[in-house]
Each structure stands twice: as C-alpha cells, then as structure tokens.
mmCIF file of N, CA and C in Angstrom:
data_model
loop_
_atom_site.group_PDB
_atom_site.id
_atom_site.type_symbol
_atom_site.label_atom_id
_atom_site.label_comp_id
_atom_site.label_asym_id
_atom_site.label_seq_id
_atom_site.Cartn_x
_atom_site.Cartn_y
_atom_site.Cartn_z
ATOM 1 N N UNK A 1 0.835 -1.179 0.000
ATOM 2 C CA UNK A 1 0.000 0.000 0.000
ATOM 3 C C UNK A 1 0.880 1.243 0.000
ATOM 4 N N UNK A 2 0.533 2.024 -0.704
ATOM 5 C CA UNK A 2 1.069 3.075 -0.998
ATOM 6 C C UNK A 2 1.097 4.240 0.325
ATOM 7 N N UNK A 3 1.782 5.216 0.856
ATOM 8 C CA UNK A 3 1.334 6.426 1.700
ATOM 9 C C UNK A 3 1.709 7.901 1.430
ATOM 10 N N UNK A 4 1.119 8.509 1.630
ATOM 11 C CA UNK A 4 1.070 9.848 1.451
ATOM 12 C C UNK A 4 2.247 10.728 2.715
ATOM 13 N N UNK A 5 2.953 12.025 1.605
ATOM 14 C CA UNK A 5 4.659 11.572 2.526
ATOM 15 C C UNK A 5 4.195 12.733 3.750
ATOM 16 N N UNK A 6 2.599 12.959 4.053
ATOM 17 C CA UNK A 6 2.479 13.611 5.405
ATOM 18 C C UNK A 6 1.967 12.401 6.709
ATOM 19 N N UNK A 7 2.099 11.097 5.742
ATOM 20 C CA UNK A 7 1.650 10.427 7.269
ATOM 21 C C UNK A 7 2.984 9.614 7.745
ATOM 22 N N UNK A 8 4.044 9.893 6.753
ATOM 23 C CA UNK A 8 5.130 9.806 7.819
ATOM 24 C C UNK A 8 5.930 10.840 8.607
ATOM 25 N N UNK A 9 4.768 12.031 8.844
ATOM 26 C CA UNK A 9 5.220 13.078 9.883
ATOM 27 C C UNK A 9 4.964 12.505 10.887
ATOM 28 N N UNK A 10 5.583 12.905 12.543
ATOM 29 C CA UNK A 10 5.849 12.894 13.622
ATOM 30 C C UNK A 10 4.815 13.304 14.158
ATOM 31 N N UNK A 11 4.354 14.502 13.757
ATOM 32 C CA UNK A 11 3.451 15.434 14.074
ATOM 33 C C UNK A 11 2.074 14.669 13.515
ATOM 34 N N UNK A 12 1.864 14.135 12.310
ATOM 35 C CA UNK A 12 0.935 14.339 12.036
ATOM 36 C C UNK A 12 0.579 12.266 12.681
ATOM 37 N N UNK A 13 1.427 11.725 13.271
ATOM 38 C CA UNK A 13 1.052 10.512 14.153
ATOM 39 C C UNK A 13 1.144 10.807 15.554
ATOM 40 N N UNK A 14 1.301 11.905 15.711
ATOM 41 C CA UNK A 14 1.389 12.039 17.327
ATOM 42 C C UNK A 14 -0.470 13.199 16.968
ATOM 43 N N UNK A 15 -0.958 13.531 16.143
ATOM 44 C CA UNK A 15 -2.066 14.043 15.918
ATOM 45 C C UNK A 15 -3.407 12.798 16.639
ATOM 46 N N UNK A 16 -2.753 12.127 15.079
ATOM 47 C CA UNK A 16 -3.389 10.764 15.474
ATOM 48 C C UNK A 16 -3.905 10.307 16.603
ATOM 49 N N UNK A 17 -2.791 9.968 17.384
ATOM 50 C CA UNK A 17 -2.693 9.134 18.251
ATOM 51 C C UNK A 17 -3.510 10.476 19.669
ATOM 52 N N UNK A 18 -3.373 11.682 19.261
ATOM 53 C CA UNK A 18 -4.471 12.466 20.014
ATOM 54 C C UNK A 18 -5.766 12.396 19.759
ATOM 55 N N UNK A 19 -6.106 12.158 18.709
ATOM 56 C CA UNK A 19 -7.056 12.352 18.403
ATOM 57 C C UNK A 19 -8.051 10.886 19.065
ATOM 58 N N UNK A 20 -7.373 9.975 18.717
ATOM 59 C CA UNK A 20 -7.776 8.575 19.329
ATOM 60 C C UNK A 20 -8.340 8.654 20.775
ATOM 61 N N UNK A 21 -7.282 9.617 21.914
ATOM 62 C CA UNK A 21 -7.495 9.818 23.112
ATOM 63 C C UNK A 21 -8.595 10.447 23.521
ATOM 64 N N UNK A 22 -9.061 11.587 22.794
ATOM 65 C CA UNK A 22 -9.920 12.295 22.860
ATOM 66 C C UNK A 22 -11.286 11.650 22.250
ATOM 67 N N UNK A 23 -11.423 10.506 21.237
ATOM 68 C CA UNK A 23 -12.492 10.203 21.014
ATOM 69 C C UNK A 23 -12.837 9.357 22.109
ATOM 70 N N UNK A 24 -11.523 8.441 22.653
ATOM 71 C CA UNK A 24 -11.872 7.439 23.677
ATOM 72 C C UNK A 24 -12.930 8.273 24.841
ATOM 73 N N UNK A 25 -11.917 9.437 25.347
ATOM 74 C CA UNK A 25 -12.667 9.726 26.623
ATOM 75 C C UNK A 25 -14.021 10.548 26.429
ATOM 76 N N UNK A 26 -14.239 10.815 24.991
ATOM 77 C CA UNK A 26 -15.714 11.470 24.543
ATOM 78 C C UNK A 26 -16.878 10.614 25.002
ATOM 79 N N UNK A 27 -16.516 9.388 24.699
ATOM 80 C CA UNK A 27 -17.354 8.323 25.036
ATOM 81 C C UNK A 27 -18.068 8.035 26.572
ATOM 82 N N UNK A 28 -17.047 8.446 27.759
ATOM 83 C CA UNK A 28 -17.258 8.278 28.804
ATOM 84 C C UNK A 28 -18.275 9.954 29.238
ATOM 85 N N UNK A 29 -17.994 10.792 28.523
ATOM 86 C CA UNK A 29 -18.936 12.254 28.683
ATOM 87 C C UNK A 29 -20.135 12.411 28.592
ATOM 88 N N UNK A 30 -21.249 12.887 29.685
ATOM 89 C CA UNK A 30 -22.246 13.035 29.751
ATOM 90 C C UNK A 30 -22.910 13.355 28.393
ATOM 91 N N UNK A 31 -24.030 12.871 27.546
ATOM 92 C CA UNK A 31 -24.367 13.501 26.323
ATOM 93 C C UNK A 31 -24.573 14.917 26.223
ATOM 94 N N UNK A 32 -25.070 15.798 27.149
ATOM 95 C CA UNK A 32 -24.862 16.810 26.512
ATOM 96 C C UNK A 32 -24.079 17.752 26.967
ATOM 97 N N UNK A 33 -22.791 16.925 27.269
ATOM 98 C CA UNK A 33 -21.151 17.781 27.215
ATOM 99 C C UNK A 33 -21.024 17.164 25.954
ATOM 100 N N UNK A 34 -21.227 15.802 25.382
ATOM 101 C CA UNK A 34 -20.446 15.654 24.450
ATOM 102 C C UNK A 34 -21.288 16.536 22.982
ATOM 103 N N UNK A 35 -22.340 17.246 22.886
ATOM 104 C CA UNK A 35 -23.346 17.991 22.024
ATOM 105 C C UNK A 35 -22.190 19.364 22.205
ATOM 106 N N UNK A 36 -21.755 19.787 23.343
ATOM 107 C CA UNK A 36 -21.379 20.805 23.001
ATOM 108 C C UNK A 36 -19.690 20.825 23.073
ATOM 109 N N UNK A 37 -19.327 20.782 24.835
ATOM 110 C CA UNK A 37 -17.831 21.125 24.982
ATOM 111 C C UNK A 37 -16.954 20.115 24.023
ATOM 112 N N UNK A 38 -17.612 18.781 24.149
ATOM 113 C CA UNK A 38 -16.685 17.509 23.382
ATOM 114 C C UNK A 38 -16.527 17.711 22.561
ATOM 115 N N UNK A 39 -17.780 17.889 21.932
ATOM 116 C CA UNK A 39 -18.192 18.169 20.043
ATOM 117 C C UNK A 39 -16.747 19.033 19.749
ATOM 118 N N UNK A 40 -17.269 19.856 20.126
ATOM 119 C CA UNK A 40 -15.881 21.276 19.720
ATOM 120 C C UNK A 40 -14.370 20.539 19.883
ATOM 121 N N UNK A 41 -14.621 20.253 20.892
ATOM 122 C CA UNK A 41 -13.038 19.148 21.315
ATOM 123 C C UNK A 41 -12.338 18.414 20.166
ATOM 124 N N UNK A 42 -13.677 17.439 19.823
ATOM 125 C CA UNK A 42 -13.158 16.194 18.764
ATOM 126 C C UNK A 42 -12.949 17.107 17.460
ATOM 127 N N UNK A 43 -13.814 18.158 17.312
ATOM 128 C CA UNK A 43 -13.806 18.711 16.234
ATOM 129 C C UNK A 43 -12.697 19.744 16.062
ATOM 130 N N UNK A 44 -12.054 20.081 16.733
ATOM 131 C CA UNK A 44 -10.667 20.831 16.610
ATOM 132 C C UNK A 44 -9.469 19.460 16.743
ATOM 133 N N UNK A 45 -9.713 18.443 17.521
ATOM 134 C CA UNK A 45 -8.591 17.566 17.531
ATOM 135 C C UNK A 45 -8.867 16.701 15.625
ATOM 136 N N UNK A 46 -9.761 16.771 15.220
ATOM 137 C CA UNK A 46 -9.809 16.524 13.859
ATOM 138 C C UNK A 46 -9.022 17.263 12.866
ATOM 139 N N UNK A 47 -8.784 18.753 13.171
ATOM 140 C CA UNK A 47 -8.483 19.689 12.448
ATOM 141 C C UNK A 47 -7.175 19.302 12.447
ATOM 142 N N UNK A 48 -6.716 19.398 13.548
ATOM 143 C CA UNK A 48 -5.275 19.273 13.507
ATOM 144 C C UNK A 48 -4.576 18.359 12.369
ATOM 145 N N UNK A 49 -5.163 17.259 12.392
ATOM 146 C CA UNK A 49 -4.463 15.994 11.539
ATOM 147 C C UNK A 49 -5.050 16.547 10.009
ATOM 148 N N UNK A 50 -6.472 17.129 9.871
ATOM 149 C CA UNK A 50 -6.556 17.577 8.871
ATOM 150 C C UNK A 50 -5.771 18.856 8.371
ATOM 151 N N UNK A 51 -5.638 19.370 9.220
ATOM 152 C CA UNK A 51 -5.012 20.949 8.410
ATOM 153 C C UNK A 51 -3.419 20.186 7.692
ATOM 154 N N UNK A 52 -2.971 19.356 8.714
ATOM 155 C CA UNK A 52 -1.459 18.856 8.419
ATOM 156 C C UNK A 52 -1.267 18.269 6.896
ATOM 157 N N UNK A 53 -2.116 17.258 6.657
ATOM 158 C CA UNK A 53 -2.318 16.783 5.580
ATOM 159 C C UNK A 53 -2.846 17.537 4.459
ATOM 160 N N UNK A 54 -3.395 18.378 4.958
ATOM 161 C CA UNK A 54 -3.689 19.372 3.612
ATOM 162 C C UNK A 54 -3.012 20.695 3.368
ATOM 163 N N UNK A 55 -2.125 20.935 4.300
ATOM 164 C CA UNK A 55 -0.965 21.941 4.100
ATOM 165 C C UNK A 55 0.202 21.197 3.784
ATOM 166 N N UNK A 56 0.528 19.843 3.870
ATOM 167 C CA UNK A 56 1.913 18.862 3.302
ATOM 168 C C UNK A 56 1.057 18.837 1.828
ATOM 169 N N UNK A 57 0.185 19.125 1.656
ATOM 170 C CA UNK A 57 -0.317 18.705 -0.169
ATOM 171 C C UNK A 57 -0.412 19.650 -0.748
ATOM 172 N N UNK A 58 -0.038 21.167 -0.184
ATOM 173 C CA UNK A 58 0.161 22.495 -1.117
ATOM 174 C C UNK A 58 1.581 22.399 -1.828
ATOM 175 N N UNK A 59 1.692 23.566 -2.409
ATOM 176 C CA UNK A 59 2.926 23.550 -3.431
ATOM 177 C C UNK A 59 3.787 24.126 -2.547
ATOM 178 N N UNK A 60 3.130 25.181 -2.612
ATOM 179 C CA UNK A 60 4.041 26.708 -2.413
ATOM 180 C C UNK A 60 4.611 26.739 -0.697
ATOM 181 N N UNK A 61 5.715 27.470 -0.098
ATOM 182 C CA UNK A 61 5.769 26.895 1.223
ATOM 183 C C UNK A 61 4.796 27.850 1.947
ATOM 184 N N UNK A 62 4.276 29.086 1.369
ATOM 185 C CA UNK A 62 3.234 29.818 1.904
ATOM 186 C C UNK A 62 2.169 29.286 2.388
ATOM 187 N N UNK A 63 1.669 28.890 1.885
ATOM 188 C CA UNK A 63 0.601 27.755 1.278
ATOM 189 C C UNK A 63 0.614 26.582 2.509
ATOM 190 N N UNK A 64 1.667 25.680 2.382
ATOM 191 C CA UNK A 64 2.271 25.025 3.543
ATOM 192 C C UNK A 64 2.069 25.293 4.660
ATOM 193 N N UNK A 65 2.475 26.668 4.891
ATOM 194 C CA UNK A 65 2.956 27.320 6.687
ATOM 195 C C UNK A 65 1.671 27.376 6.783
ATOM 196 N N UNK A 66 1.086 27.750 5.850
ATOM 197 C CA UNK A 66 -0.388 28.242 6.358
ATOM 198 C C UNK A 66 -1.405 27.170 6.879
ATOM 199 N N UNK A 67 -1.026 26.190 6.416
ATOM 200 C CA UNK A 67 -1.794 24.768 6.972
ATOM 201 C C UNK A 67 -1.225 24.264 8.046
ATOM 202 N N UNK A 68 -0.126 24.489 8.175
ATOM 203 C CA UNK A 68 0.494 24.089 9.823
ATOM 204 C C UNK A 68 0.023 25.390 10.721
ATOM 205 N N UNK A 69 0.052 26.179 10.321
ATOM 206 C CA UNK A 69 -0.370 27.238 11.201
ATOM 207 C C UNK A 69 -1.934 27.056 11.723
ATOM 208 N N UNK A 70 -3.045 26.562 10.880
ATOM 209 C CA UNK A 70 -4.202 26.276 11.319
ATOM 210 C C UNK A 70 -4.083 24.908 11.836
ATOM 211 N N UNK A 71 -3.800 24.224 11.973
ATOM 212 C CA UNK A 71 -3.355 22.856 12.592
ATOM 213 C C UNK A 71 -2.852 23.801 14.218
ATOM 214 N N UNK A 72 -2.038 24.465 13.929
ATOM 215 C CA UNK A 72 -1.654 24.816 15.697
ATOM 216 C C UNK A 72 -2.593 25.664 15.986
ATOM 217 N N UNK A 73 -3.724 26.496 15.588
ATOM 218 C CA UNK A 73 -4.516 26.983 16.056
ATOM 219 C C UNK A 73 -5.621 26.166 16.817
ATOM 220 N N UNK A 74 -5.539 25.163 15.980
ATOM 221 C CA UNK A 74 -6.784 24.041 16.173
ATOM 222 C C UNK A 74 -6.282 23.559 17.970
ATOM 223 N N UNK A 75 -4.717 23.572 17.588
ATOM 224 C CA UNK A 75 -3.681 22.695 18.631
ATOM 225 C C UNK A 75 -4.748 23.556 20.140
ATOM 226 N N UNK A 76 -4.179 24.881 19.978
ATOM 227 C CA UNK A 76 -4.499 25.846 20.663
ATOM 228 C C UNK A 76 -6.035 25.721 21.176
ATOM 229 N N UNK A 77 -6.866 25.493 20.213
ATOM 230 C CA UNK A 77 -8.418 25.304 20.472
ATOM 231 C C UNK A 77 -8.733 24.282 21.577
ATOM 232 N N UNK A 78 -8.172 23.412 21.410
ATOM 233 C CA UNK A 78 -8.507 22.100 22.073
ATOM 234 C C UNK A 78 -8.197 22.664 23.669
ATOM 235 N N UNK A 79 -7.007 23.725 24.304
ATOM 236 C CA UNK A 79 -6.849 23.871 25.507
ATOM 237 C C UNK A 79 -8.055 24.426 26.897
ATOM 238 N N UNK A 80 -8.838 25.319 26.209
ATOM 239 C CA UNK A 80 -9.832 25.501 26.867
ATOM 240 C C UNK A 80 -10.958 24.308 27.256
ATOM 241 N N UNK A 81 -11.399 23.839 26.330
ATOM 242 C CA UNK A 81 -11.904 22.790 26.388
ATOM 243 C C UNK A 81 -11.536 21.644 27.304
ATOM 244 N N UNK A 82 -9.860 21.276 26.992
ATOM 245 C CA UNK A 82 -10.033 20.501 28.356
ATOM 246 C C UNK A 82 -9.572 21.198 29.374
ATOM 247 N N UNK A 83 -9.103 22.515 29.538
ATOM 248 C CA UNK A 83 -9.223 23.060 31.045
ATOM 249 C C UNK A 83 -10.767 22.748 31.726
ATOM 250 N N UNK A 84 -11.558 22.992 31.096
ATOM 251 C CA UNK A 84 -12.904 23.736 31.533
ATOM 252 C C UNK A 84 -13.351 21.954 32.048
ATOM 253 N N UNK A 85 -13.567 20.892 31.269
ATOM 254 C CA UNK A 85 -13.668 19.548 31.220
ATOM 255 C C UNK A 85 -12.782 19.136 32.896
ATOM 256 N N UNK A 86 -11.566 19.357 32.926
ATOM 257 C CA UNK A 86 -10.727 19.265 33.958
ATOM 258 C C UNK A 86 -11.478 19.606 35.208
ATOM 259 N N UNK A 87 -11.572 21.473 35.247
ATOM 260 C CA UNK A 87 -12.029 21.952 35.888
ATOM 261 C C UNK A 87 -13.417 21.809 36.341
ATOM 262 N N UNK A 88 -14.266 20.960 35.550
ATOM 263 C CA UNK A 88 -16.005 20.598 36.101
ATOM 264 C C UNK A 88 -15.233 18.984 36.410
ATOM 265 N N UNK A 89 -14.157 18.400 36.481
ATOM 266 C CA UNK A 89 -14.236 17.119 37.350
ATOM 267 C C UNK A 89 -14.558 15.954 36.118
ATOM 268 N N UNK A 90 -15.340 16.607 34.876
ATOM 269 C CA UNK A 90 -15.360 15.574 33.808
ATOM 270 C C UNK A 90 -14.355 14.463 33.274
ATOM 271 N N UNK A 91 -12.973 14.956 33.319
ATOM 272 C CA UNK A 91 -11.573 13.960 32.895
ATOM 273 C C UNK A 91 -10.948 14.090 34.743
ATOM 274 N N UNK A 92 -10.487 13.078 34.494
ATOM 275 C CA UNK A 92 -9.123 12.656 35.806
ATOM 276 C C UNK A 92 -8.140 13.846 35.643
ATOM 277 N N UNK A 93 -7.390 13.908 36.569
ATOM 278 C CA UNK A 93 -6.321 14.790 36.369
ATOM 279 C C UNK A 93 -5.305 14.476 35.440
ATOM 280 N N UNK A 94 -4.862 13.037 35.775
ATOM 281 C CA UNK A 94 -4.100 12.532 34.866
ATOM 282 C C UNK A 94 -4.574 12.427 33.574
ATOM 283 N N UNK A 95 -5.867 12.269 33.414
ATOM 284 C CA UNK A 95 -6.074 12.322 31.756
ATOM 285 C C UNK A 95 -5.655 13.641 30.777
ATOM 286 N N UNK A 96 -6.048 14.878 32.086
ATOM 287 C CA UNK A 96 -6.028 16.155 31.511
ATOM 288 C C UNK A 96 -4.697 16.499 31.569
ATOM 289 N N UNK A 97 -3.841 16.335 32.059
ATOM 290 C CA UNK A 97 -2.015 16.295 31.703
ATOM 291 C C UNK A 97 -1.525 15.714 31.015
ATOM 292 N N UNK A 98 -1.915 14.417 30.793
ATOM 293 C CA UNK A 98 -1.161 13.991 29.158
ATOM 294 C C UNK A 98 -1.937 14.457 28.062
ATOM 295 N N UNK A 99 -3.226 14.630 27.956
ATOM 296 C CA UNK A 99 -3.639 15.642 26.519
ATOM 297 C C UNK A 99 -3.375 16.519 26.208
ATOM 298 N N UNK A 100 -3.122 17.425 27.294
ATOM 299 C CA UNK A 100 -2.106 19.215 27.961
ATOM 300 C C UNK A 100 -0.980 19.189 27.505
ATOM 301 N N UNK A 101 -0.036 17.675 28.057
ATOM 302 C CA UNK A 101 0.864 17.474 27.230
ATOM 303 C C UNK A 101 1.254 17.258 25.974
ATOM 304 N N UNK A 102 0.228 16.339 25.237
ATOM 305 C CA UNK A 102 0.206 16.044 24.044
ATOM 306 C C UNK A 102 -0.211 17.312 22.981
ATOM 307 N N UNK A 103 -0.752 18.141 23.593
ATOM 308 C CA UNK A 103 -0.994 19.388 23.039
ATOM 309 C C UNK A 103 -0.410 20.491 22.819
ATOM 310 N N UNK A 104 0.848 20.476 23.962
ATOM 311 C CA UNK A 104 1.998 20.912 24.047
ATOM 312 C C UNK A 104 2.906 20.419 23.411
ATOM 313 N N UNK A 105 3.160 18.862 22.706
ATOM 314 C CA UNK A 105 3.920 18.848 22.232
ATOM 315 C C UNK A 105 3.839 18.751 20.434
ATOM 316 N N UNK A 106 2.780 18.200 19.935
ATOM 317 C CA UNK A 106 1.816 19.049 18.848
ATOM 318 C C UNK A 106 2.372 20.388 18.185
ATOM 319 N N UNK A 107 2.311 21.182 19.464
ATOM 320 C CA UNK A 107 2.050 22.511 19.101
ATOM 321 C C UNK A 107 4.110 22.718 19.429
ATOM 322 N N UNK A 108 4.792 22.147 19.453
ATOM 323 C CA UNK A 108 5.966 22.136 19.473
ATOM 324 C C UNK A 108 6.861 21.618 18.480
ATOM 325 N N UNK A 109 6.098 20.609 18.003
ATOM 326 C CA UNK A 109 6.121 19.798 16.357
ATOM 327 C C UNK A 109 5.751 21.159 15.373
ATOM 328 N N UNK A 110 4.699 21.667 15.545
ATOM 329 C CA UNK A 110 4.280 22.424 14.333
ATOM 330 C C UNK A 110 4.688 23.602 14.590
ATOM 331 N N UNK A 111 5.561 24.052 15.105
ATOM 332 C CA UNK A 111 6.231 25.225 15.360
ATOM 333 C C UNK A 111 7.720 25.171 14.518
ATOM 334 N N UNK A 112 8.020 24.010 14.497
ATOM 335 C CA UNK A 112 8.945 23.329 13.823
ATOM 336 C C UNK A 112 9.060 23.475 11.961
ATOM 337 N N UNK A 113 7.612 23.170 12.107
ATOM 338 C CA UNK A 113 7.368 23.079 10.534
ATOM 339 C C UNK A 113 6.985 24.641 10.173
ATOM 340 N N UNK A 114 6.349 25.283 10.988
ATOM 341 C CA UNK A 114 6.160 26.722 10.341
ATOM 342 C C UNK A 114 7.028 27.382 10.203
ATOM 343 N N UNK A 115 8.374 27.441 10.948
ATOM 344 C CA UNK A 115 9.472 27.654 10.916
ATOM 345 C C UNK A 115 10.230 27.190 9.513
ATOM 346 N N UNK A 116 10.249 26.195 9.576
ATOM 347 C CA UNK A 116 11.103 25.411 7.882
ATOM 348 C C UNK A 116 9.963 26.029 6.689
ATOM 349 N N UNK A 117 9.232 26.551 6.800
ATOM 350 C CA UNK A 117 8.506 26.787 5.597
ATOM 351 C C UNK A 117 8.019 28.515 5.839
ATOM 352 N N UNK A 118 9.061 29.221 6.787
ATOM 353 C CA UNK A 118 9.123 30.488 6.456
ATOM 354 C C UNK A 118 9.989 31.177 5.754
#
C-alpha cells in the first residue's frame, strides 16, 4: 500500500494518536457535554491531523505554513476545552495532563514546521 509523505510526519502521528485519546474519553462524557464542549473538542482535535495533511499537499511553502499554522490553532483550540472539562471534574487529572501534554507537544512539532517553511 502506498502512503502519502504527510503520514510519515511525527506530528501528524502524534495528531493521530491524540485524536484517538480524545475520542476514547468522549465516550465516557455526559451527552450533553459531548453535544457541546466535546463536540468542539473532537472537532478541533480533527483539524489538527486535517489541516497537516492538507498543508503537506500544497505547493508553495506559503501555502504550507499556512496549513500548519491552522493545525496549531486548532492545537491551541482544544486547551480551553479541556481546562474547563478538567475543571467541572469531567476527565481525571491525569487524563487532563497527558492531553495538555500532548498538546503541548503538537504545538511544538508544528512550530517546527512553520518555521522550515518560512
């Protein structure tokens, strides 16, 4: 099978592998956290892996930065969400420090790449 040369980014399997986390613990969320705060959650942790893959498939490196750059915005999106989740007692503590982390380091990956494509 063939792959596309953004899913052998770092970034864009450590996306992944967030994104997985966040659907897992969506599941355990009252339904209507998951209608609103989750929703938004999964739906910015989606972005991320999407913006990546569709800014590694532009030409230009403008073009590029600019898709990693909405990928770390997305990165960015996701933090309120699980503060607030944290903070109502919804996730463990420990859950909400390695996603914090993983979000931190995301957003440390794609700082990387906006950089090489300025």
């Amino acid at each position: 099978m063939k792959e596309f040369a953004f899913e052998n980014l770092n970034v864009y399997q450590k996306s992944l592998e967030f994104i997985g986390k966040i659907y897992d613990g969506f599941e355990t969320l009252p339904y209507r956290i998951q209608k609103s705060i989750g929703g938004n959650l999964l739906r910015a942790a989606m972005s991320i892996a999407s913006n990546i893959a569709e800014g590694s498939g532009r030409r230009g490196k403008k073009e590029k930065r600019h898709g990693f750059e909405i990928s770390q915005g997305s990165t960015f999106e996701c933090i309120p969400s699980l503060t607030l989740l944290n903070a109502k007692k919804m996730i463990k503590e420990k859950t909400f420090e390695e996603l914090y982390d993983d979000c931190y380091a995301i957003s440390k990956m794609l700082s990387g790449l906006i950089t090489r494509f300025s």
